[in-house]
Short mmCIF file of C-alpha atoms in Angstrom, two decimals:
data_model
loop_
_atom_site.label_atom_id
_atom_site.label_comp_id
_atom_site.label_asym_id
_atom_site.label_seq_id
_atom_site.Cartn_x
_atom_site.Cartn_y
_atom_site.Cartn_z
CA MET A 1 -5.83 16.66 22.19
CA SER A 2 -4.91 14.08 24.79
CA ARG A 3 -1.20 13.72 25.56
CA GLU A 4 -1.45 10.03 26.30
CA ILE A 5 0.54 7.83 23.91
CA VAL A 6 -0.34 4.15 23.85
CA THR A 7 2.06 1.38 22.83
CA SER A 8 1.42 -0.88 19.83
CA GLU A 9 0.25 -3.68 22.06
CA ASP A 10 -2.04 -1.26 23.78
CA TYR A 11 -3.22 -0.13 20.37
CA ALA A 12 -4.27 -3.67 19.44
CA THR A 13 -6.14 -3.91 22.73
CA GLN A 14 -7.66 -0.50 22.24
CA LEU A 15 -8.78 -1.23 18.68
CA ARG A 16 -10.22 -4.58 19.67
CA ARG A 17 -12.23 -2.91 22.37
CA LEU A 18 -13.44 -0.15 20.06
CA ALA A 19 -14.34 -2.52 17.23
CA ARG A 20 -16.11 -5.05 19.40
CA SER A 21 -18.07 -2.41 21.26
CA LEU A 22 -19.12 -0.58 18.10
CA ALA A 23 -19.96 -3.84 16.32
CA ALA A 24 -22.28 -4.82 19.16
CA ALA A 25 -23.63 -1.27 19.57
CA ARG A 26 -22.39 -1.22 23.18
CA ASN A 27 -21.91 2.50 22.87
CA ASP A 28 -21.22 3.19 26.54
CA GLU A 29 -17.99 1.19 26.31
CA VAL A 30 -16.32 3.67 23.94
CA LEU A 31 -17.44 6.94 25.46
CA ASP A 32 -14.35 7.30 27.65
CA LEU A 33 -12.24 7.27 24.47
CA LEU A 34 -14.22 9.93 22.61
CA ALA A 35 -12.26 13.05 21.75
CA PRO A 36 -13.29 16.26 23.49
CA GLY A 37 -16.22 17.96 21.82
CA TYR A 38 -17.89 14.79 20.58
CA HIS A 39 -21.06 13.40 22.11
CA PRO A 40 -22.63 10.03 22.95
CA TRP A 41 -25.52 10.67 20.55
CA GLN A 42 -23.03 10.81 17.67
CA VAL A 43 -21.79 7.31 18.54
CA GLU A 44 -25.39 6.17 18.79
CA MET A 45 -26.14 7.66 15.40
CA PHE A 46 -23.20 5.72 13.96
CA THR A 47 -24.08 2.34 15.45
CA ASP A 48 -27.82 2.76 14.81
CA GLY A 49 -27.05 3.44 11.17
CA ASN A 50 -24.89 0.33 10.95
CA VAL A 51 -27.53 -1.86 12.59
CA ASP A 52 -30.22 -0.50 10.26
CA LYS A 53 -28.03 -1.14 7.23
CA ARG A 54 -27.30 -4.69 8.36
CA PHE A 55 -30.98 -5.36 9.02
CA GLU A 56 -31.99 -4.10 5.57
CA LYS A 57 -29.26 -6.11 3.88
CA LEU A 58 -30.33 -9.29 5.68
CA GLN A 59 -33.94 -8.70 4.71
CA VAL A 60 -32.95 -8.52 1.05
CA GLN A 61 -30.62 -11.52 1.28
CA LEU A 62 -33.22 -13.65 3.04
CA GLU A 63 -36.33 -12.57 1.18
CA PHE A 64 -36.82 -16.15 -0.01
CA VAL A 65 -37.02 -17.71 3.47
CA GLN A 66 -38.96 -14.91 5.12
CA PRO A 67 -42.45 -16.30 4.26
CA ALA A 68 -41.66 -19.52 6.13
CA PHE A 69 -41.31 -17.75 9.47
CA ASP A 70 -43.71 -15.76 11.61
CA GLU A 71 -42.08 -12.77 13.28
CA PHE A 72 -39.12 -13.00 10.92
CA GLU A 73 -38.11 -9.43 11.64
CA SER A 74 -38.04 -10.13 15.35
CA LEU A 75 -35.76 -13.11 14.72
CA LEU A 76 -33.46 -10.90 12.69
CA GLU A 77 -33.34 -8.31 15.45
CA THR A 78 -32.48 -10.95 18.04
CA TYR A 79 -29.75 -12.37 15.81
CA ILE A 80 -28.23 -8.95 15.12
CA HIS A 81 -28.26 -8.19 18.83
CA GLU A 82 -26.63 -11.52 19.76
CA GLN A 83 -24.19 -11.95 16.87
CA PRO A 84 -21.99 -9.10 15.68
CA LEU A 85 -21.13 -9.02 12.00
CA ALA A 86 -18.11 -11.23 11.26
CA ALA A 87 -14.97 -9.73 9.74
CA TYR A 88 -14.86 -9.86 5.94
CA ASP A 89 -18.59 -10.44 5.61
CA THR A 90 -19.22 -11.23 1.95
CA GLY A 91 -22.44 -10.76 0.01
CA THR A 92 -24.30 -13.64 1.64
CA SER A 93 -22.18 -14.72 4.60
CA ASP A 94 -24.19 -12.84 7.23
CA GLY A 95 -27.41 -14.32 5.87
CA ASP A 96 -25.89 -17.78 6.03
CA ARG A 97 -24.73 -17.21 9.59
CA PHE A 98 -28.27 -16.15 10.48
CA LEU A 99 -29.68 -19.39 9.05
CA ALA A 100 -27.08 -21.45 10.93
CA TRP A 101 -27.98 -19.53 14.08
CA LEU A 102 -31.66 -20.21 13.39
CA GLU A 103 -31.03 -23.95 13.01
CA SER A 104 -29.21 -24.10 16.32
CA HIS A 105 -31.50 -21.78 18.27
CA ARG A 106 -34.98 -22.72 17.06
CA GLU A 107 -36.95 -25.91 16.60
CA LEU A 108 -37.75 -25.71 12.92
CA THR A 109 -40.66 -27.44 11.23
CA PRO A 110 -39.79 -29.79 8.35
CA ALA A 111 -41.09 -27.20 5.88
CA GLN A 112 -38.99 -24.45 7.48
CA CYS A 113 -35.99 -26.80 7.26
CA ASP A 114 -36.55 -27.12 3.50
CA PHE A 115 -36.58 -23.32 3.12
CA VAL A 116 -33.35 -23.12 5.08
CA VAL A 117 -31.75 -25.99 3.11
CA CYS A 118 -32.73 -24.30 -0.13
CA GLN A 119 -31.29 -20.91 0.85
CA ARG A 120 -28.13 -22.29 2.44
CA SER A 121 -27.48 -24.52 -0.57
CA ARG A 122 -27.67 -21.46 -2.77
CA HIS A 123 -25.11 -19.80 -0.54
CA ALA A 124 -22.96 -22.94 -0.74
CA VAL A 125 -23.07 -22.85 -4.55
CA GLU A 126 -21.93 -19.23 -4.48
CA ASP A 127 -19.18 -20.10 -2.04
CA THR A 128 -18.05 -22.95 -4.28
CA GLY A 129 -18.02 -20.53 -7.20
CA ARG A 130 -15.95 -18.08 -5.19
CA ARG A 131 -13.37 -20.76 -4.39
CA ASN A 132 -13.27 -22.12 -7.95
CA ARG A 133 -14.02 -19.07 -10.05
CA LEU A 134 -11.82 -20.21 -12.91
CA GLY A 135 -13.59 -23.58 -13.04
CA HIS A 136 -16.94 -21.79 -13.10
CA ILE A 137 -15.92 -19.45 -15.93
CA ARG A 138 -14.40 -22.26 -17.99
CA PHE A 139 -17.44 -24.50 -17.60
CA GLN A 140 -19.87 -21.73 -18.51
CA GLU A 141 -17.79 -21.03 -21.62
CA LEU A 142 -18.05 -24.70 -22.56
CA THR A 143 -21.84 -24.64 -22.26
CA SER A 144 -21.98 -22.32 -25.28
CA LEU A 145 -20.89 -25.37 -27.35
CA THR A 146 -23.36 -27.79 -25.80
CA SER A 147 -26.00 -27.85 -28.51
CA GLU A 148 -23.35 -28.22 -31.18
CA LEU A 149 -21.36 -30.98 -29.48
CA ALA A 150 -24.17 -32.99 -27.88
CA GLY A 151 -24.86 -34.48 -31.30
CA GLU A 152 -21.31 -35.89 -31.40
CA LEU A 153 -21.76 -37.90 -28.23
CA ASP A 154 -22.41 -41.09 -30.18
CA SER A 155 -19.93 -40.55 -33.00
CA ASN A 156 -16.89 -38.85 -31.45
CA PRO A 157 -15.01 -41.22 -29.12
CA ASN A 158 -12.74 -38.41 -27.92
CA LEU A 159 -15.52 -36.08 -26.83
CA GLN A 160 -14.91 -35.15 -23.21
CA ILE A 161 -17.83 -34.87 -20.81
CA HIS A 162 -17.42 -32.18 -18.14
CA LEU A 163 -19.61 -32.08 -15.06
CA ASN A 164 -20.48 -28.60 -13.82
CA PRO A 165 -17.94 -28.13 -10.98
CA ILE A 166 -20.10 -25.59 -9.16
CA HIS A 167 -22.73 -27.76 -7.52
CA VAL A 168 -23.81 -28.93 -4.07
CA TRP A 169 -26.29 -31.55 -2.92
CA GLY A 170 -29.24 -30.99 -0.64
CA CYS A 171 -32.27 -32.96 0.48
CA PHE A 172 -35.89 -31.83 0.71
CA GLU A 173 -37.88 -33.52 3.44
CA THR A 174 -41.29 -32.18 2.46
CA ARG A 175 -43.25 -31.46 -0.68
CA VAL A 176 -42.92 -27.67 -0.37
CA PHE A 177 -40.57 -27.38 -3.32
CA LEU A 178 -41.22 -30.70 -5.06
CA ASP A 179 -43.28 -31.40 -8.17
CA ASP A 180 -46.13 -33.91 -7.90
CA ASP A 181 -44.04 -36.70 -9.41
CA ALA A 182 -41.26 -36.47 -6.82
CA GLU A 183 -41.48 -38.08 -3.40
CA PRO A 184 -39.77 -36.72 -0.29
CA PRO A 185 -37.17 -37.17 0.93
CA ALA A 186 -35.65 -36.12 -2.39
CA ASP A 187 -32.04 -35.44 -3.31
CA VAL A 188 -31.66 -32.06 -4.93
CA LEU A 189 -28.74 -30.74 -6.91
CA PHE A 190 -28.08 -27.01 -6.61
CA TYR A 191 -25.79 -25.70 -9.31
CA ALA A 192 -24.55 -22.58 -11.06
CA SER A 193 -26.02 -21.75 -14.43
CA SER A 194 -24.42 -18.63 -15.82
CA ASN A 195 -24.71 -16.22 -12.90
CA GLU A 196 -27.71 -17.91 -11.29
CA VAL A 197 -28.33 -20.87 -9.02
CA ARG A 198 -30.64 -23.55 -10.39
CA THR A 199 -31.97 -26.76 -8.88
CA ALA A 200 -32.56 -30.25 -10.25
CA VAL A 201 -34.38 -33.04 -8.45
CA LEU A 202 -32.88 -36.38 -9.45
CA GLU A 203 -34.07 -39.96 -9.09
CA PRO A 204 -31.82 -42.17 -6.91
CA ASP A 205 -30.25 -43.66 -10.07
CA GLY A 206 -29.52 -40.18 -11.34
CA HIS A 207 -27.94 -39.24 -8.04
CA GLN A 208 -25.62 -42.24 -8.27
CA LEU A 209 -24.71 -41.47 -11.88
CA VAL A 210 -23.82 -37.86 -11.12
CA HIS A 211 -21.60 -39.04 -8.28
CA GLU A 212 -19.87 -41.42 -10.68
CA LEU A 213 -19.40 -38.67 -13.22
CA ALA A 214 -18.04 -36.35 -10.54
CA SER A 215 -15.27 -38.83 -9.83
CA LEU A 216 -14.44 -39.28 -13.54
CA SER A 217 -15.02 -35.84 -15.05
CA PRO A 218 -13.74 -34.99 -17.57
CA CYS A 219 -14.14 -38.33 -19.33
CA THR A 220 -15.44 -39.86 -22.54
CA ILE A 221 -18.74 -41.70 -22.75
CA ASP A 222 -16.81 -44.96 -23.09
CA ASP A 223 -14.74 -44.26 -19.96
CA TRP A 224 -17.95 -43.66 -18.08
CA ALA A 225 -19.71 -46.72 -19.51
CA ASN A 226 -16.76 -48.94 -18.59
CA GLN A 227 -16.82 -47.85 -14.97
CA CYS A 228 -20.55 -47.43 -14.53
CA ASN A 229 -22.04 -49.42 -11.68
CA SER A 230 -25.43 -47.80 -11.74
CA PHE A 231 -26.96 -50.03 -14.39
CA ALA A 232 -26.97 -53.80 -14.43
CA GLY A 233 -24.75 -55.30 -17.08
CA ARG A 234 -22.31 -53.76 -19.52
CA GLY A 235 -22.18 -53.02 -23.21
CA PRO A 236 -24.15 -50.98 -25.73
CA ARG A 237 -27.34 -50.75 -23.63
CA VAL A 238 -25.53 -49.04 -20.77
CA ARG A 239 -23.79 -46.72 -23.19
CA ILE A 240 -27.11 -45.72 -24.76
CA LYS A 241 -28.69 -45.08 -21.36
CA LEU A 242 -25.71 -42.99 -20.31
CA MET A 243 -25.88 -40.94 -23.50
CA GLU A 244 -29.59 -40.22 -22.89
CA PHE A 245 -28.88 -39.20 -19.32
CA CYS A 246 -25.91 -37.12 -20.41
CA ARG A 247 -28.03 -35.19 -22.90
CA GLU A 248 -30.61 -34.51 -20.18
CA LEU A 249 -27.88 -33.19 -17.90
CA ALA A 250 -26.52 -31.08 -20.74
CA GLU A 251 -29.94 -29.52 -21.31
CA LEU A 252 -30.05 -28.61 -17.62
CA GLY A 253 -26.59 -27.02 -17.80
CA LEU A 254 -25.04 -29.69 -15.59
CA VAL A 255 -22.84 -31.18 -18.27
CA ALA A 256 -20.84 -29.65 -21.09
CA PHE A 257 -18.64 -31.09 -23.82
CA ALA A 258 -15.22 -30.37 -25.23
CA MET B 1 -2.71 16.90 -17.33
CA LEU B 2 -6.45 16.43 -17.48
CA PRO B 3 -7.61 13.78 -15.00
CA ALA B 4 -9.66 10.81 -16.18
CA ILE B 5 -13.27 11.47 -15.25
CA GLY B 6 -16.20 9.20 -14.55
CA TYR B 7 -18.64 7.56 -12.20
CA ALA B 8 -18.54 4.89 -9.58
CA ILE B 9 -20.52 2.28 -11.53
CA ARG B 10 -24.09 1.66 -10.41
CA GLU B 11 -26.69 -0.23 -12.40
CA GLN B 12 -28.57 3.06 -12.71
CA ASN B 13 -25.75 4.89 -14.50
CA ARG B 14 -24.63 2.10 -16.84
CA PRO B 15 -26.73 3.52 -19.72
CA ILE B 16 -24.72 6.76 -19.75
CA LEU B 17 -21.24 5.31 -19.37
CA ASP B 18 -20.70 6.03 -23.07
CA ASP B 19 -21.05 9.78 -22.49
CA PRO B 20 -18.19 11.58 -24.24
CA ALA B 21 -17.36 13.41 -21.01
CA LEU B 22 -16.61 10.13 -19.30
CA ASN B 23 -13.43 8.10 -19.77
CA ALA B 24 -13.05 6.44 -16.36
CA VAL B 25 -15.03 4.24 -14.00
CA GLU B 26 -14.67 3.13 -10.44
CA ILE B 27 -15.73 -0.36 -9.41
CA THR B 28 -17.01 -0.67 -5.86
CA PHE B 29 -15.59 -4.05 -4.93
CA GLU B 30 -18.50 -5.19 -2.80
CA ARG B 31 -20.89 -4.62 -5.71
CA ALA B 32 -18.70 -6.45 -8.20
CA ASP B 33 -17.92 -9.35 -5.90
CA ASP B 34 -20.46 -11.77 -7.38
CA PRO B 35 -18.77 -15.18 -7.43
CA LEU B 36 -21.01 -16.50 -10.22
CA ARG B 37 -20.64 -13.53 -12.55
CA VAL B 38 -19.40 -14.67 -15.94
CA THR B 39 -18.82 -11.33 -17.66
CA ARG B 40 -16.57 -8.41 -16.77
CA TYR B 41 -18.17 -6.04 -14.29
CA VAL B 42 -17.31 -3.07 -16.51
CA GLY B 43 -18.97 -4.80 -19.47
CA ASP B 44 -17.68 -4.63 -23.03
CA MET B 45 -16.68 -0.98 -22.94
CA ASP B 46 -13.10 0.17 -22.71
CA PHE B 47 -12.16 3.01 -20.40
CA ASP B 48 -8.93 4.96 -20.10
CA TYR B 49 -8.87 4.47 -16.35
CA VAL B 50 -10.46 1.86 -14.08
CA SER B 51 -10.10 1.78 -10.32
CA VAL B 52 -11.35 -0.71 -7.74
CA HIS B 53 -12.71 0.83 -4.56
CA ALA B 54 -12.67 -1.37 -1.46
CA LEU B 55 -14.45 -1.03 1.87
CA LYS B 56 -12.86 -3.64 4.11
CA LEU B 57 -9.08 -3.39 4.02
CA SER B 58 -9.44 -1.71 7.41
CA VAL B 59 -6.00 -0.13 7.15
CA SER B 60 -5.97 1.07 10.75
CA SER B 61 -6.66 -2.35 12.24
CA PRO B 62 -3.90 -3.87 14.37
CA THR B 63 -3.63 -6.85 12.00
CA PRO B 64 -2.93 -6.64 8.24
CA PRO B 65 -5.68 -7.26 5.70
CA GLY B 66 -6.55 -10.91 5.09
CA ARG B 67 -5.02 -12.64 2.08
CA ASN B 68 -8.36 -13.88 0.75
CA TYR B 69 -9.72 -10.35 0.63
CA LEU B 70 -6.59 -9.05 -1.08
CA ASP B 71 -6.73 -11.89 -3.62
CA ALA B 72 -10.39 -11.15 -4.36
CA LEU B 73 -9.63 -7.46 -4.86
CA LYS B 74 -6.76 -8.24 -7.21
CA GLY B 75 -8.95 -10.71 -9.10
CA ILE B 76 -11.61 -8.06 -9.76
CA ALA B 77 -8.91 -5.54 -10.72
CA GLN B 78 -7.32 -7.94 -13.20
CA GLU B 79 -10.61 -9.04 -14.73
CA ASN B 80 -11.58 -5.45 -15.39
CA GLY B 81 -8.24 -3.96 -16.42
CA ALA B 82 -7.97 -1.72 -13.37
CA THR B 83 -4.77 0.17 -12.68
CA SER B 84 -5.50 1.21 -9.12
CA VAL B 85 -7.14 0.15 -5.87
CA SER B 86 -8.40 2.38 -3.07
CA ASP B 87 -9.86 2.13 0.42
CA HIS B 88 -10.56 4.35 3.40
CA LEU B 89 -8.44 5.71 6.21
CA GLY B 90 -10.16 4.01 9.10
CA PHE B 91 -10.98 0.67 10.66
CA THR B 92 -13.92 -1.65 10.12
CA ARG B 93 -12.79 -4.69 12.10
CA ASP B 94 -10.58 -5.70 14.97
CA GLY B 95 -8.68 -8.76 13.73
CA HIS B 96 -8.83 -11.38 10.99
CA ASN B 97 -11.40 -13.60 12.61
CA GLY B 98 -13.03 -10.94 14.67
CA VAL B 99 -15.95 -8.64 14.15
CA GLU B 100 -16.92 -6.15 11.51
CA ILE B 101 -18.36 -2.80 12.59
CA GLY B 102 -20.38 -2.33 9.42
CA HIS B 103 -18.87 1.01 8.43
CA PHE B 104 -15.45 2.58 8.76
CA ALA B 105 -14.65 4.55 11.88
CA PRO B 106 -11.70 6.93 12.16
CA PRO B 107 -8.71 5.55 14.06
CA PRO B 108 -7.52 7.36 17.15
CA PHE B 109 -5.07 9.85 15.65
CA THR B 110 -2.09 8.60 17.67
CA LEU B 111 1.43 7.42 16.87
CA PRO B 112 0.62 3.72 17.45
CA ALA B 113 -2.34 4.04 15.09
CA LEU B 114 -0.07 5.77 12.59
CA ASP B 115 2.45 2.91 12.83
CA ALA B 116 -0.22 0.26 12.36
CA THR B 117 -1.78 2.14 9.45
CA CYS B 118 1.55 2.67 7.67
CA ARG B 119 2.53 -0.97 8.16
CA ASN B 120 -0.78 -2.12 6.66
CA VAL B 121 -0.54 0.29 3.72
CA ASP B 122 3.02 -0.91 3.07
CA ILE B 123 1.78 -4.51 3.05
CA ILE B 124 -1.08 -3.59 0.72
CA GLN B 125 1.22 -1.77 -1.68
CA ARG B 126 3.73 -4.62 -1.73
CA TYR B 127 0.91 -7.06 -2.46
CA PHE B 128 -0.62 -5.01 -5.28
CA GLY B 129 2.69 -4.13 -6.94
CA ASP B 130 1.92 -2.18 -10.12
CA LEU B 131 -1.64 -1.45 -9.04
CA HIS B 132 -1.41 1.97 -7.37
CA PHE B 133 -3.05 2.25 -3.97
CA TYR B 134 -4.96 5.37 -2.85
CA LEU B 135 -6.17 6.11 0.66
CA GLU B 136 -9.42 8.03 1.13
CA ASN B 137 -10.17 10.54 3.88
CA ILE B 138 -13.51 9.61 5.47
CA ALA B 139 -16.50 11.52 6.76
CA TYR B 140 -17.01 10.75 10.42
CA LEU B 141 -19.58 11.42 13.10
CA PHE B 142 -17.02 11.49 15.92
CA GLN B 143 -13.32 11.16 16.63
CA PHE B 144 -11.48 9.26 19.33
CA GLN B 145 -8.90 10.84 21.58
CA GLY B 146 -5.65 11.43 19.74
CA THR B 147 -2.39 13.30 19.76
CA MET B 148 -2.51 14.84 16.29
CA THR B 149 -5.02 16.29 13.88
CA GLU B 150 -6.65 14.28 11.12
CA ALA B 151 -4.77 16.31 8.49
CA ASP B 152 -1.41 15.64 10.19
CA PHE B 153 -2.22 11.95 10.55
CA LEU B 154 -3.29 11.60 6.91
CA ALA B 155 -0.31 13.59 5.62
CA SER B 156 2.04 11.41 7.68
CA VAL B 157 0.57 8.21 6.26
CA LEU B 158 0.90 9.55 2.71
CA GLN B 159 4.44 10.74 3.40
CA LYS B 160 5.67 7.56 5.06
CA THR B 161 4.08 5.08 2.65
CA GLY B 162 4.14 7.01 -0.63
CA CYS B 163 0.61 5.85 -1.40
CA GLY B 164 -1.83 8.01 -3.32
CA TRP B 165 -4.52 10.19 -1.75
CA LEU B 166 -8.12 9.63 -2.67
CA LEU B 167 -9.38 13.06 -1.75
CA ASP B 168 -13.09 12.81 -1.05
CA VAL B 169 -13.97 16.46 -1.39
CA THR B 170 -17.45 15.97 0.03
CA ASN B 171 -16.06 14.24 3.11
CA VAL B 172 -13.75 17.19 3.76
CA TYR B 173 -16.67 19.54 3.25
CA ALA B 174 -18.91 17.52 5.60
CA ASN B 175 -16.31 17.24 8.36
CA GLY B 176 -15.42 20.91 8.05
CA ARG B 177 -19.03 21.99 8.22
CA ASN B 178 -19.90 19.60 11.06
CA PHE B 179 -16.87 20.16 13.23
CA GLY B 180 -15.91 23.72 12.46
CA TYR B 181 -12.69 23.56 10.51
CA ASP B 182 -11.75 25.11 7.21
CA PRO B 183 -11.94 22.51 4.40
CA TYR B 184 -9.69 24.66 2.21
CA GLU B 185 -6.98 24.60 4.86
CA PHE B 186 -7.31 20.82 5.17
CA ILE B 187 -6.84 20.30 1.44
CA ALA B 188 -4.02 22.85 1.26
CA LYS B 189 -2.20 21.11 4.08
CA VAL B 190 -2.39 17.58 2.67
CA MET B 191 -2.25 18.16 -1.10
CA PRO B 192 1.51 18.87 -1.30
CA VAL B 193 2.36 15.45 0.17
CA PRO B 194 1.11 12.72 -2.20
CA GLN B 195 2.55 12.04 -5.64
CA ARG B 196 -0.75 10.75 -6.95
CA VAL B 197 -4.30 11.88 -6.26
CA GLN B 198 -7.77 10.66 -7.07
CA ILE B 199 -10.88 12.67 -6.23
CA HIS B 200 -14.37 11.69 -5.09
CA LEU B 201 -17.38 13.98 -5.44
CA ALA B 202 -20.85 13.37 -4.01
CA GLY B 203 -23.82 15.15 -2.52
CA GLY B 204 -25.54 14.67 0.83
CA TYR B 205 -28.07 16.53 2.93
CA TYR B 206 -28.24 18.58 6.08
CA ASP B 207 -29.89 16.69 8.95
CA GLU B 208 -31.76 19.41 10.86
CA LYS B 209 -32.22 17.29 13.96
CA ALA B 210 -28.59 16.23 14.24
CA GLU B 211 -27.41 19.58 12.87
CA MET B 212 -24.94 17.74 10.70
CA TYR B 213 -24.26 17.43 6.99
CA ILE B 214 -24.65 13.75 6.10
CA ASP B 215 -22.60 12.41 3.19
CA SER B 216 -25.39 10.18 1.92
CA HIS B 217 -24.49 10.14 -1.80
CA SER B 218 -28.14 10.90 -2.43
CA GLN B 219 -28.12 14.43 -3.83
CA PRO B 220 -26.43 16.40 -6.59
CA VAL B 221 -22.95 17.69 -5.78
CA PRO B 222 -23.54 21.00 -3.94
CA ASP B 223 -22.02 24.27 -5.12
CA ALA B 224 -19.69 24.48 -2.13
CA VAL B 225 -18.22 21.10 -3.09
CA TRP B 226 -17.80 22.16 -6.73
CA ASP B 227 -15.83 25.19 -5.46
CA LEU B 228 -13.65 22.97 -3.26
CA TYR B 229 -13.15 20.61 -6.19
CA ARG B 230 -11.87 23.46 -8.35
CA PHE B 231 -9.55 24.51 -5.53
CA ALA B 232 -8.24 20.95 -5.16
CA LEU B 233 -7.60 20.66 -8.91
CA GLU B 234 -5.68 23.94 -8.88
CA LEU B 235 -3.52 22.84 -5.96
CA GLY B 236 -3.05 19.32 -7.28
CA ARG B 237 -2.37 20.31 -10.88
CA GLY B 238 -0.32 17.62 -12.63
CA LYS B 239 -0.96 14.84 -10.15
CA VAL B 240 -4.71 14.27 -10.14
CA ASP B 241 -5.12 10.98 -11.98
CA ALA B 242 -8.88 10.54 -11.84
CA VAL B 243 -12.13 12.03 -10.56
CA PHE B 244 -15.14 9.88 -9.71
CA ILE B 245 -18.67 10.94 -8.79
CA GLU B 246 -20.48 8.69 -6.31
CA ARG B 247 -24.25 8.31 -6.12
CA ASP B 248 -26.00 5.59 -4.11
CA GLN B 249 -29.58 6.74 -3.53
CA ASP B 250 -32.28 8.92 -5.08
CA PHE B 251 -30.76 8.46 -8.50
CA PRO B 252 -31.08 11.25 -11.07
CA ASP B 253 -32.54 10.92 -14.55
CA GLU B 254 -30.33 10.60 -17.61
CA SER B 255 -29.77 14.33 -17.97
CA GLY B 256 -28.84 14.51 -14.29
CA TRP B 257 -26.23 11.77 -14.69
CA ARG B 258 -24.81 13.37 -17.84
CA GLY B 259 -24.93 16.88 -16.40
CA GLU B 260 -22.77 16.11 -13.36
CA VAL B 261 -20.06 14.26 -15.23
CA ARG B 262 -19.93 17.04 -17.82
CA GLN B 263 -19.64 19.67 -15.13
CA THR B 264 -16.85 17.65 -13.53
CA ARG B 265 -14.99 17.61 -16.84
CA ARG B 266 -15.70 21.25 -17.64
CA ILE B 267 -14.19 22.44 -14.37
CA ALA B 268 -11.11 20.26 -14.90
CA GLU B 269 -10.74 21.65 -18.43
CA GLU B 270 -11.04 25.21 -17.15
CA VAL B 271 -8.40 24.61 -14.48
CA GLU B 272 -6.07 23.05 -17.03
CA GLY B 273 -6.84 25.69 -19.62
CA VAL B 274 -7.74 23.20 -22.34
CA PRO B 275 -10.64 23.55 -24.78
CA CYS B 276 -13.92 22.08 -23.60
CA LEU B 277 -14.50 18.60 -25.06
CA VAL B 278 -18.17 18.42 -24.21
CA LYS B 279 -20.75 21.11 -23.65
CA SER B 280 -22.53 20.92 -20.31
#
């Protein structure tokens, strides 16, 4: 055993050096600190194993975007080599960092951009769910009452409309993910449905209405109708249109009632 | 006192979690950390003992664990009725906004590392309050230069912080076999120190090329580890709270899953001298 005792400040420096070298598989930089009897190939075995594990995890995380890129594995290898794993990597954070890296390091085709938008929006929904887990759980509990309460939309003036709080907006620039009846560029809503991420492509009017609802939620149908700027005029016609739209959103899992 | 006995939950062993030999489960935090999950990770079943096992507290880092990570761990523990949390004696990162190695490495076994580790464990225990914290000895491929042995370092952390020991029997076996020390001596030296103990069991393989036993969690628990387990139970009688079997690859069939948990219980019952609850 070495007799050298390092101070706490030295320890922070030492640990930083060890962690950063091992994270980047710069094995040579830690060899002088190996205890007697241990060998460089053991460090290599450690860092190789970590790189392999990270590579495999990224492949699984990014399976969806892989078909959009030639030499995807080579891109992953370059990324892993250039960008060490960040502290507190969560389930998808390394995959999201890879896509951000891709956007800033490669000229992407419009179709590739749509793949990246789709995947990153899914990550953003998960991140929103992580930050508002209680809101997610509560909303998903409310959805179990949707079919029962949707029928009261017209008759119960106190019925509260809740917009799914776990959603993010994206935009598709090409037809890759669009149905025939949608024209790019198209606004897309990514949202949590139970433990999955779903997408909805909305017309411009629909986009505006969801934004209105987001600022009011929870609210009654009358509150919404009174402040609705998305339809010309006021009165029963607007209320009826809003109720139709609300039921469509409820079927998608974007709105629930209480 | 018979320890609670069970598996680290994997999707592959969920169908046998109702086995009468099993009354405990361990939740691996990184597997349960699905932000959109709407049901409890442990499902509808009730267990006598639930523990959350973490991978990224990095107790030997120079900075304390991040608050977001601690909050997430506590959230999973509360959702699933856990009474304990555990992580490994090692480091996986440098600082809060720094880099992650990808797997835990052993700290240099020095006094400054001991100070940093104890400070972090103290912080963790203060944060978790009634949730007991256990620190696991790791299997390593190498050590850094130090001034004390791993056993002395671990015993000092347990002594100074009062935290529990998560004795990974297979890790002790692997390190002993790979680096030429007596695993029985290691366990005998550390076991008197902690007030509370959990145990991990797993099986790995011998890598002929590297000439090392690799703790891959891919094989049945080997006989030598069962013997060490019995020895640990005898030494730790009265303070072993729970025993968990870990399996991450090459999963067994149903009888394999049931067989190992029953053997785990049978040995504990033999050590405690209580009638066997379940036949192997």
